CSV table of C-alpha atoms in Angstrom, one decimal:
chain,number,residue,atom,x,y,z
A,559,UNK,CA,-16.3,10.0,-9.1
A,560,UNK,CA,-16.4,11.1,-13.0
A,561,UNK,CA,-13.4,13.4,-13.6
A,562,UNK,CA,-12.1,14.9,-16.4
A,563,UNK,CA,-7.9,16.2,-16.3
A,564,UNK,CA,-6.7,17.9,-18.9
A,565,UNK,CA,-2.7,19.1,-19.6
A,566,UNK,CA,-0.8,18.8,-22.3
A,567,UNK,CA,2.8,19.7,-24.1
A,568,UNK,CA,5.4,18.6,-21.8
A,569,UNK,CA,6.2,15.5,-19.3
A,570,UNK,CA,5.5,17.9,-16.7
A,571,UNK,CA,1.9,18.2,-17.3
A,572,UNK,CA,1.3,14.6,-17.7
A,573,UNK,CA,3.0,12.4,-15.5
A,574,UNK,CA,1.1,13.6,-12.5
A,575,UNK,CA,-1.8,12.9,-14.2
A,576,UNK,CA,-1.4,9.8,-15.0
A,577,UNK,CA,-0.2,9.2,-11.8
A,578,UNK,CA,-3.6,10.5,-10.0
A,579,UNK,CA,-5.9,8.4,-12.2
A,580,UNK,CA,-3.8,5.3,-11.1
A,581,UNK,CA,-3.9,5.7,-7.9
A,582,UNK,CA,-7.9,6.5,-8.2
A,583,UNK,CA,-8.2,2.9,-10.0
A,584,UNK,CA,-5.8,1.3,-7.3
A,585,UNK,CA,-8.1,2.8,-4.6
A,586,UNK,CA,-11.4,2.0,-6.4
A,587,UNK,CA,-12.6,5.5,-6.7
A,588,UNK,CA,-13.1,6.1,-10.3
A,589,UNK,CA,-13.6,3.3,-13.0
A,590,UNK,CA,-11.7,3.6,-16.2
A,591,UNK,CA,-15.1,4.9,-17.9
A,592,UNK,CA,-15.5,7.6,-15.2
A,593,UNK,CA,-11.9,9.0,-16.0
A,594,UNK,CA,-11.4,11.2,-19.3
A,595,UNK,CA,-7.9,13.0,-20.4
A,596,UNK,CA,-8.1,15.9,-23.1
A,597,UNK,CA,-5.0,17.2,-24.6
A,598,UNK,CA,-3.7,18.0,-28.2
A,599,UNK,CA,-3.2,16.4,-30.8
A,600,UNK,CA,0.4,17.2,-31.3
A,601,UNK,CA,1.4,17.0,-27.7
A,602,UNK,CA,3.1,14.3,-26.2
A,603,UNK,CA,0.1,13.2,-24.4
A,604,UNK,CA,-1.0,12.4,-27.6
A,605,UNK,CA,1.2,9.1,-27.2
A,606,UNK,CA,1.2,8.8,-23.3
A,607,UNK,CA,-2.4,8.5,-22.8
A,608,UNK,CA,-3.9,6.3,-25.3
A,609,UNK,CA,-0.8,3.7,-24.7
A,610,UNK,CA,-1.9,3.6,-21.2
A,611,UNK,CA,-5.5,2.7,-21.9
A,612,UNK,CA,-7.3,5.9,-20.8
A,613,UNK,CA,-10.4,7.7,-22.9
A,614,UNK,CA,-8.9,10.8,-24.4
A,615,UNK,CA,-10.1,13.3,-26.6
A,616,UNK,CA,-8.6,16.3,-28.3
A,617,UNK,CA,-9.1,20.0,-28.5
A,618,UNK,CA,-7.2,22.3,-31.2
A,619,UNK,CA,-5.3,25.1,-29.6
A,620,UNK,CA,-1.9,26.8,-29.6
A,621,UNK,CA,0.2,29.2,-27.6
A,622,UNK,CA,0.3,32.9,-27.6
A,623,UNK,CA,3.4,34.7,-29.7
A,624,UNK,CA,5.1,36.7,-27.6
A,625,UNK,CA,7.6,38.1,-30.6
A,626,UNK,CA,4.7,38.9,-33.5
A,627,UNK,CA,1.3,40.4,-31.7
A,628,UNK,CA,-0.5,40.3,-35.2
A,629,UNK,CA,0.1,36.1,-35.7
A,630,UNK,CA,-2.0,36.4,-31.9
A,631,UNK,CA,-5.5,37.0,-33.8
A,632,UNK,CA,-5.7,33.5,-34.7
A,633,UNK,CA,-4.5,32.1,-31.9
A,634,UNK,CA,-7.9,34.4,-30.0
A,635,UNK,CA,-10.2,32.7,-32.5
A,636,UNK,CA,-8.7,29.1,-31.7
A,637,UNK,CA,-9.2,29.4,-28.2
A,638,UNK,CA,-12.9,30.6,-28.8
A,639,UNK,CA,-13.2,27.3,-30.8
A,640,UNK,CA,-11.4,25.6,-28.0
A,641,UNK,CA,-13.9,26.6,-25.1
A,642,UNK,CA,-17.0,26.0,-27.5
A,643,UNK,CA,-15.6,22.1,-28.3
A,644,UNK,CA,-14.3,22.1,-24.4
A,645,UNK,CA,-18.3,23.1,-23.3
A,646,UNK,CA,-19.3,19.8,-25.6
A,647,UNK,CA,-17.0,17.4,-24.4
A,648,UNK,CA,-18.3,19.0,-20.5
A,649,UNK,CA,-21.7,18.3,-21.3
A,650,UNK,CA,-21.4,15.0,-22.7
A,651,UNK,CA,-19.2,13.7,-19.9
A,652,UNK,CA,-21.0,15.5,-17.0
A,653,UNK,CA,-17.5,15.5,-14.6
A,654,UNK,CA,-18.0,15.7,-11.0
A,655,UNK,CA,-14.4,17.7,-11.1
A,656,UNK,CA,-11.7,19.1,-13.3
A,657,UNK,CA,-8.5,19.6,-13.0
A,658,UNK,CA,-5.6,20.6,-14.7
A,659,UNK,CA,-1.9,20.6,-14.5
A,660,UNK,CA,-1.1,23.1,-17.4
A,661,UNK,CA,-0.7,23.8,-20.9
A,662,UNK,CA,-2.6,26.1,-23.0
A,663,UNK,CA,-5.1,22.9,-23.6
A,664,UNK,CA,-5.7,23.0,-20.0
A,665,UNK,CA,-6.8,26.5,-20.3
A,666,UNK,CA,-9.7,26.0,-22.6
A,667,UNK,CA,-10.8,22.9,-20.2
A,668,UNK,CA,-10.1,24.2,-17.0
A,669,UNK,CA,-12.1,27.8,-17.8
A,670,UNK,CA,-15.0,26.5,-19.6
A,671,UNK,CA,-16.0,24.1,-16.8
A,672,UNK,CA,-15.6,26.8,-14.3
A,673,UNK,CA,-17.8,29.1,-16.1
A,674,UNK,CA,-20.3,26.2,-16.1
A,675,UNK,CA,-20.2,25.8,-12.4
A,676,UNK,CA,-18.5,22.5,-12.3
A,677,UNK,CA,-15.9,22.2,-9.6
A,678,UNK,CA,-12.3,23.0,-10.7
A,679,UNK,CA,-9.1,22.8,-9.1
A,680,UNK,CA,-5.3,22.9,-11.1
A,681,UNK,CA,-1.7,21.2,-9.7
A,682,UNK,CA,1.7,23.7,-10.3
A,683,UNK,CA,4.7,21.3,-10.5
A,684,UNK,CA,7.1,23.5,-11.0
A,685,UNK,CA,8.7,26.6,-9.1
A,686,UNK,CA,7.6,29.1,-12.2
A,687,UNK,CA,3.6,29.1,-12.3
A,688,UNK,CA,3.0,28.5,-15.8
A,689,UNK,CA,1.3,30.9,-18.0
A,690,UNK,CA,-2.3,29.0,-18.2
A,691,UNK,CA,-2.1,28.1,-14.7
A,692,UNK,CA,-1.4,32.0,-13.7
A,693,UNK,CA,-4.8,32.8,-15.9
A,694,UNK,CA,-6.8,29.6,-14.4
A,695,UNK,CA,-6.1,30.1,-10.3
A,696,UNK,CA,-8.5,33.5,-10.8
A,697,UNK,CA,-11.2,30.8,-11.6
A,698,UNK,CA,-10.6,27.4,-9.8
A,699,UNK,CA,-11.9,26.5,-6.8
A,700,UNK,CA,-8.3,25.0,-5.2
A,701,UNK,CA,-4.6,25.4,-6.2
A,702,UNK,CA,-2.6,22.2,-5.8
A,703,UNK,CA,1.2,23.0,-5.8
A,704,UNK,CA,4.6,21.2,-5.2
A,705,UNK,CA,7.0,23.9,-4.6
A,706,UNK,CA,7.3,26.8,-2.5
A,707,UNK,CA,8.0,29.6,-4.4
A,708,UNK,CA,5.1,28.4,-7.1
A,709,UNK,CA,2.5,29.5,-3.8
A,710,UNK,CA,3.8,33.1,-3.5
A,711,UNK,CA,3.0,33.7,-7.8
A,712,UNK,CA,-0.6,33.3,-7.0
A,713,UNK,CA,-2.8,36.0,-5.3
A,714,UNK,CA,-5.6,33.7,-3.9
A,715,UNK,CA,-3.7,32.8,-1.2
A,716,UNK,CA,-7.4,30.9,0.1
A,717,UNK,CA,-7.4,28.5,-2.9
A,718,UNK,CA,-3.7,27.1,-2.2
A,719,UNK,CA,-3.0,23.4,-1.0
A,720,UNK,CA,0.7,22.3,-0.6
A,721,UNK,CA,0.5,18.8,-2.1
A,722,UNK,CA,4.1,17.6,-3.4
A,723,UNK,CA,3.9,16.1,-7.2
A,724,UNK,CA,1.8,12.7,-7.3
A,725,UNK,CA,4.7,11.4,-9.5
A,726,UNK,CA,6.8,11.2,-5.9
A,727,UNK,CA,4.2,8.5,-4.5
A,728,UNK,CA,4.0,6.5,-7.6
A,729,UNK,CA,7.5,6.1,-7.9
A,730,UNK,CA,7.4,5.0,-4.3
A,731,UNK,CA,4.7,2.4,-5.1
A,732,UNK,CA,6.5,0.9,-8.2
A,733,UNK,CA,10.2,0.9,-6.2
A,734,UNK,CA,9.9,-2.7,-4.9
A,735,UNK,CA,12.0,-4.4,-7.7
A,736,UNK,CA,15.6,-3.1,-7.1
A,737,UNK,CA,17.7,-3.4,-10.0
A,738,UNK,CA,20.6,-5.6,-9.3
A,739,UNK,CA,24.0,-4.4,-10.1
A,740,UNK,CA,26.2,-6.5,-10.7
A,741,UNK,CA,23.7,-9.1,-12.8
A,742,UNK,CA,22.8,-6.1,-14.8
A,743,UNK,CA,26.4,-4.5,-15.3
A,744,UNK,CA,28.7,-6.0,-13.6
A,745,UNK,CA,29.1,-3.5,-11.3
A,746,UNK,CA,30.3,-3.7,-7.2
A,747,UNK,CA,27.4,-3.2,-5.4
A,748,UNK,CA,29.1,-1.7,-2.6
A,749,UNK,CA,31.1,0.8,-4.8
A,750,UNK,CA,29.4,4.2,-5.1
A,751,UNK,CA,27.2,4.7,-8.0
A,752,UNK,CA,26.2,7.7,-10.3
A,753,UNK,CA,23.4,7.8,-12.6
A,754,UNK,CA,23.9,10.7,-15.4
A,755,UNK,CA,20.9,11.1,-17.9
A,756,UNK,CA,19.4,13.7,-20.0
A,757,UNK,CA,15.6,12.2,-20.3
A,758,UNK,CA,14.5,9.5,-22.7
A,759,UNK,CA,15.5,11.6,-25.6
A,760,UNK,CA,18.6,12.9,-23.9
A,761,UNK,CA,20.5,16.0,-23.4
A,762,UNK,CA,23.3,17.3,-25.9
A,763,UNK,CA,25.0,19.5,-23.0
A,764,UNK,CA,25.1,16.5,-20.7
A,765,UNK,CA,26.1,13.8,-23.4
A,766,UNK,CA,28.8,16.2,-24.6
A,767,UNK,CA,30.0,16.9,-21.3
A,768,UNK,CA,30.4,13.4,-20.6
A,769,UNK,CA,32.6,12.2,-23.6
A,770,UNK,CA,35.1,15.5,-22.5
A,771,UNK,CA,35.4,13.4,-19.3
A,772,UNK,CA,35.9,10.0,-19.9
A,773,UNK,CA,39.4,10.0,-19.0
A,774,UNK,CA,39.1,11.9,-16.2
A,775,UNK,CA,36.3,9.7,-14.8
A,776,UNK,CA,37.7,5.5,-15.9
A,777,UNK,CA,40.4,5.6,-13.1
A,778,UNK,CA,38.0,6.8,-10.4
A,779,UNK,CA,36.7,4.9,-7.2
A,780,UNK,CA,33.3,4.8,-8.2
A,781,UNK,CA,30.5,3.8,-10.9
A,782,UNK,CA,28.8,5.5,-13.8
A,783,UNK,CA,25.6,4.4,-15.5
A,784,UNK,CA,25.4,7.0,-18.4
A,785,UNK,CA,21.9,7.0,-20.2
A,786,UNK,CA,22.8,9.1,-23.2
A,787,UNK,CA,18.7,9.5,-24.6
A,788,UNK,CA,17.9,7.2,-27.5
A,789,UNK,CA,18.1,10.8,-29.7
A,790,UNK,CA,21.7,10.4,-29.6
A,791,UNK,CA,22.7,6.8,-28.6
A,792,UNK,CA,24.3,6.1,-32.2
A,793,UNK,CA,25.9,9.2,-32.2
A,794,UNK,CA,27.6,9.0,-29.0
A,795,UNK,CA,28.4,5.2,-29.8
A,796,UNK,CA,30.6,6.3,-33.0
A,797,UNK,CA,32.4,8.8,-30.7
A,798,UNK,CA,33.7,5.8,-27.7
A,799,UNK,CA,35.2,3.9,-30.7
A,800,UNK,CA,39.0,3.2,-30.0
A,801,UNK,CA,38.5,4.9,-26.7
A,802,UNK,CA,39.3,3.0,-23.6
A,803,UNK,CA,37.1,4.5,-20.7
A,804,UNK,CA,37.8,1.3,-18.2
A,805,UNK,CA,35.2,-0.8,-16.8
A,806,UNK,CA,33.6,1.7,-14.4
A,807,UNK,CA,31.2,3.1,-16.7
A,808,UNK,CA,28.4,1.4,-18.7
A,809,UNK,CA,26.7,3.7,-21.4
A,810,UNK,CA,23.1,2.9,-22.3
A,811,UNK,CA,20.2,4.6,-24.5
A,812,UNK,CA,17.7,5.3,-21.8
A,813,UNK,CA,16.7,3.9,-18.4
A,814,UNK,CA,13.8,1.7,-19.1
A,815,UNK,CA,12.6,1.2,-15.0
A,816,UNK,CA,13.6,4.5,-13.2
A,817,UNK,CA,12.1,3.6,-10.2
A,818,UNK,CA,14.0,0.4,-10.3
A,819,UNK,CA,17.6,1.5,-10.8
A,820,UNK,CA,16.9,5.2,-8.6
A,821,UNK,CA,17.4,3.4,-5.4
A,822,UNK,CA,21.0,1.6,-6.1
A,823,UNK,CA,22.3,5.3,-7.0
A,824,UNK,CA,24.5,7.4,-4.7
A,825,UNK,CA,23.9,10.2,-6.8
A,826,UNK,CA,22.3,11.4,-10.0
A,827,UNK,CA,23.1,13.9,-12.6
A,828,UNK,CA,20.2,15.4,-15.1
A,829,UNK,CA,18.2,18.0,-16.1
A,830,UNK,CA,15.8,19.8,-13.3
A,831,UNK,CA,12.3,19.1,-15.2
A,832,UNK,CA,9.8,18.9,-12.1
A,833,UNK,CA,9.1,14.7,-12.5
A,834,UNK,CA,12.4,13.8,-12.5
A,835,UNK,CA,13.0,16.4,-9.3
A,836,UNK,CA,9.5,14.3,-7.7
A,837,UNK,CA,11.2,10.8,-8.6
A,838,UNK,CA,14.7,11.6,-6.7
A,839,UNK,CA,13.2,13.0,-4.1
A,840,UNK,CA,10.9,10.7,-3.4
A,841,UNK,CA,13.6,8.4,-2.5
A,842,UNK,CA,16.0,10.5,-0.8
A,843,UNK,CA,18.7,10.9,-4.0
A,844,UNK,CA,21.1,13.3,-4.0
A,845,UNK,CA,21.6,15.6,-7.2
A,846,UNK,CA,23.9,17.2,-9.6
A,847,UNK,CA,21.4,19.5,-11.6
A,848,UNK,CA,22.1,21.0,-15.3
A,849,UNK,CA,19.0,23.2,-16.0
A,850,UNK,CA,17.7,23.0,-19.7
A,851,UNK,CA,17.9,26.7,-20.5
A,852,UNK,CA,15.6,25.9,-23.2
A,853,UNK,CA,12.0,26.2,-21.1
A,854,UNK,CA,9.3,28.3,-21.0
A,855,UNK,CA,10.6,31.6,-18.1
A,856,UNK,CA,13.7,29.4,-17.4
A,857,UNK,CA,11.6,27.4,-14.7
A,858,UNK,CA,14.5,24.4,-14.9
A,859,UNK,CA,17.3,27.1,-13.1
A,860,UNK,CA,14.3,27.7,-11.0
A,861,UNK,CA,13.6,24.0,-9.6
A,862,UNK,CA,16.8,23.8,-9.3
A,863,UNK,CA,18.2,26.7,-7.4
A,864,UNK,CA,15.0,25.5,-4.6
A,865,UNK,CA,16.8,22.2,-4.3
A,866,UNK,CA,20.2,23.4,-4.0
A,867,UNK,CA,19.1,25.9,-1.1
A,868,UNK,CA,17.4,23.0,0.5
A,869,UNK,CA,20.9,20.9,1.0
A,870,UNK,CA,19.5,18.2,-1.7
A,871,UNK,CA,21.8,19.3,-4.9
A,872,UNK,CA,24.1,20.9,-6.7
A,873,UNK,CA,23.9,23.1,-9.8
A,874,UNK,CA,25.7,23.6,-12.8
A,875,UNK,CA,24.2,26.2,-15.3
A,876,UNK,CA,25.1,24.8,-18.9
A,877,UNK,CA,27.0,28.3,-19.6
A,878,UNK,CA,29.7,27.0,-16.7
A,879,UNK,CA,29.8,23.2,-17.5
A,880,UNK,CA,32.7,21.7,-18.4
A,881,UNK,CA,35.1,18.6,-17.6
A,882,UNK,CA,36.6,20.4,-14.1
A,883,UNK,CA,32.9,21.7,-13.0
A,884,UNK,CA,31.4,18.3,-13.6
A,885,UNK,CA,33.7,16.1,-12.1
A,886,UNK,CA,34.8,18.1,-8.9
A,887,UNK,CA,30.5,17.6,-8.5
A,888,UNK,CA,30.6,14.3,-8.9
A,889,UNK,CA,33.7,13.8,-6.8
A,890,UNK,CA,32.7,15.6,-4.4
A,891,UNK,CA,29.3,13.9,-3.2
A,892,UNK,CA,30.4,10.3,-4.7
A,893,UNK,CA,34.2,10.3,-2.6
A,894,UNK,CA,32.5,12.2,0.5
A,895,UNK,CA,30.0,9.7,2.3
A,896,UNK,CA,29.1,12.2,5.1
A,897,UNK,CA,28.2,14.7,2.7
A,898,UNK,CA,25.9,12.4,0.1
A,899,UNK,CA,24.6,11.1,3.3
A,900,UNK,CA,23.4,14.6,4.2
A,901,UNK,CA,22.1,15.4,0.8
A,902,UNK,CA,19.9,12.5,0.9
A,903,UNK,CA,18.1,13.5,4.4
A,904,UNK,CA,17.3,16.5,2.3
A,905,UNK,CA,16.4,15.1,-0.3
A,906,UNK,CA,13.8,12.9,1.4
A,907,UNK,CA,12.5,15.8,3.8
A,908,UNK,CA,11.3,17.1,-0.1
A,909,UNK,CA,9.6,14.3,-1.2
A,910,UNK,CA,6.1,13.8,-0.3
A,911,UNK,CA,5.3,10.2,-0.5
A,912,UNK,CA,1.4,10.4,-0.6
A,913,UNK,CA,0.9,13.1,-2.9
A,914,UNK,CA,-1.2,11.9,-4.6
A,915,UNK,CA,-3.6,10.9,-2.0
A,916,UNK,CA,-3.0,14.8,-1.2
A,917,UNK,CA,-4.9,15.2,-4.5
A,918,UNK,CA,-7.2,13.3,-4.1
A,919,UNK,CA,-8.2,14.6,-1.1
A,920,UNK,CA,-8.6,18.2,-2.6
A,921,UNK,CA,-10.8,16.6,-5.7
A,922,UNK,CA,-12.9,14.8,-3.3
A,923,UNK,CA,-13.6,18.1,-1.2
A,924,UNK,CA,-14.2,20.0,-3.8
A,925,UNK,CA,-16.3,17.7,-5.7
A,926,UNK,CA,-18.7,17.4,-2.8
């Protein structure tokens, strides 16, 4: 099966890409020649892809801006160009399917090969239906979609296919080597454990947070493994000088094996992007959740709030975080085993652990 995905910008729009294509390889279903990616050039996919070995090829396109009309004009004509380069790129490949996961990138893609007749289908990963993928469900042949509320923001109700995010099944794949503890920090592995990180780069909110609490968190009966995001590891470094925060908390840059260290956690605190929501609850974590209010329609709050109603977290917004907020959450899922016990049932009821076999199974329907 030659396929063509296409997403771009964010994590979001990538990860469950890249998680699809290795489960096609893994199952033997598409070659690495029969599998192309197109994105931007400035996106992060821009690094993801090509480190992972898979073909990728760029189109030139931007966002619409919603605060000056006029600056739109040019933004119409670089989408025109988009869809003519997108058509060339169709018609050398010759995809059996396309799909894509969002983005204005994906937009071009995604629209052109539908025009053309090719079989198309698109994945929503988060609660808020993106902007291109709101425009593209009036021209794909399936909707793929991990939460709920995503399914009642599109009006082909026909096209939709509840499929979790694939991110979820490869995390479970790649969970086998459990990180251990006490070699790796010196920690009790019988002592609860929270992880608190803000994504690879970090999170300023979070980081900050966490220094007003170091005193109120070194005496407690349980572990902290803080990843403060290599943006602002020095930074936070300078700050712990002279301060004694005990031996119950180990501060790092970033988590380098998620899937790894996920498992050994009793808890974990971040941001509510829709990958890291697939990776906890894909193995049954329970969450402390501190939307980024800094995303497109506020889709973090969004992701959150579903998980919260669901029993699986709790949720801070950044305008209430502070040191009593955040460690009354901690404290009271870490010091309450009945109750982080019944967070992660409903944790794991979200998860879908062959999602992206689900996929799959939509590309291979529609591609026949």
């Amino acid at each position: 099966m030659r396929v063509i995905f296409t997403g771009g910008g964010t994590g979001g729009h990538i990860y469950p890409i890249m998680a699809i294509i290795e489960q096609l390889k893994e199952r033997q279903l598409a070659t690495n020649d029969e599998i192309l990616f197109v994105g931007t050039k400035r996106g992060l996919e821009s690094k993801i892809v090509p480190a992972a070995g898979v073909n990728f090829k760029t189109i030139e396109i931007q966002g619409f801006n919603r605060k000056h009309l006029l600056k739109n004009f040019s933004t119409i004509n670089m989408f025109l160009k988009a869809t003519k380069r997108a058509k060339k790129i169709l018609q050398e490949f010759k995809p059996d399917v396309v799909l894509g996961t969002g983005g204005y990138v994906s937009g071009a893609i995604v629209y052109e090969a539908a025009k053309m007749g090719i079989p198309t289908m698109i994945h929503e990963s988060n609660s808020v239906v993106g902007v291109a993928n709101k425009f593209l469900g009036h021209y794909v042949d399936k909707i793929c979609y991990s939460f709920d509320d995503a399914a009642t923001q599109f009006s082909e109700k026909k096209k939709l296919v509840k499929t979790g995010n694939p991110r979820s099944q490869q995390v479970l794949g790649l969970n086998e080597q459990h990180v251990n503890l006490e070699a790796e920090w010196n920690f009790n592995p019988k002592i609860p454990t929270v992880l608190v990180f803000g994504g690879s780069r970090g999170a300023l909110a979070i980081n900050r947070v966490m220094l007003q609490s170091l005193l109120k968190l070194k005496d407690k009966p349980y572990q902290i493994v803080w990843a403060t995001g290599t943006l602002y590891f020095d930074k936070v470094q300078e700050k712990l000088q002279g301060i004694d925060y005990g031996n119950n908390i180990k501060v790092l840059p970033y988590i380098k094996d998620m899937p790894a260290v996920l498992p050994e956690m009793t808890c974990v605190i971040s941001r509510s992007g829709a990958t890291s929501i697939a990776e906890f609850t894909a193995l049954g974590v329970p969450a402390i959740l501190i939307p980024s209010p800094n995303v497109t329609h506020n889709h973090q709050m969004k992701n959150a709030t579903d998980l919260e109603k669901a029993g699986a977290a709790l949720v801070i917004a950044e305008d209430d975080l502070n040191t009593n907020s955040f460690v009354s959450s901690i404290d009271h899922i870490l010091l309450d085993t009945k109750y982080a016990n019944e967070m992660s049932k409903s944790s794991k009821k979200l998860g879908v652990p062959d999602a992206s076999d689900q996929v799959i199974k939509v590309m291979q329907s529609i591609a026949q």
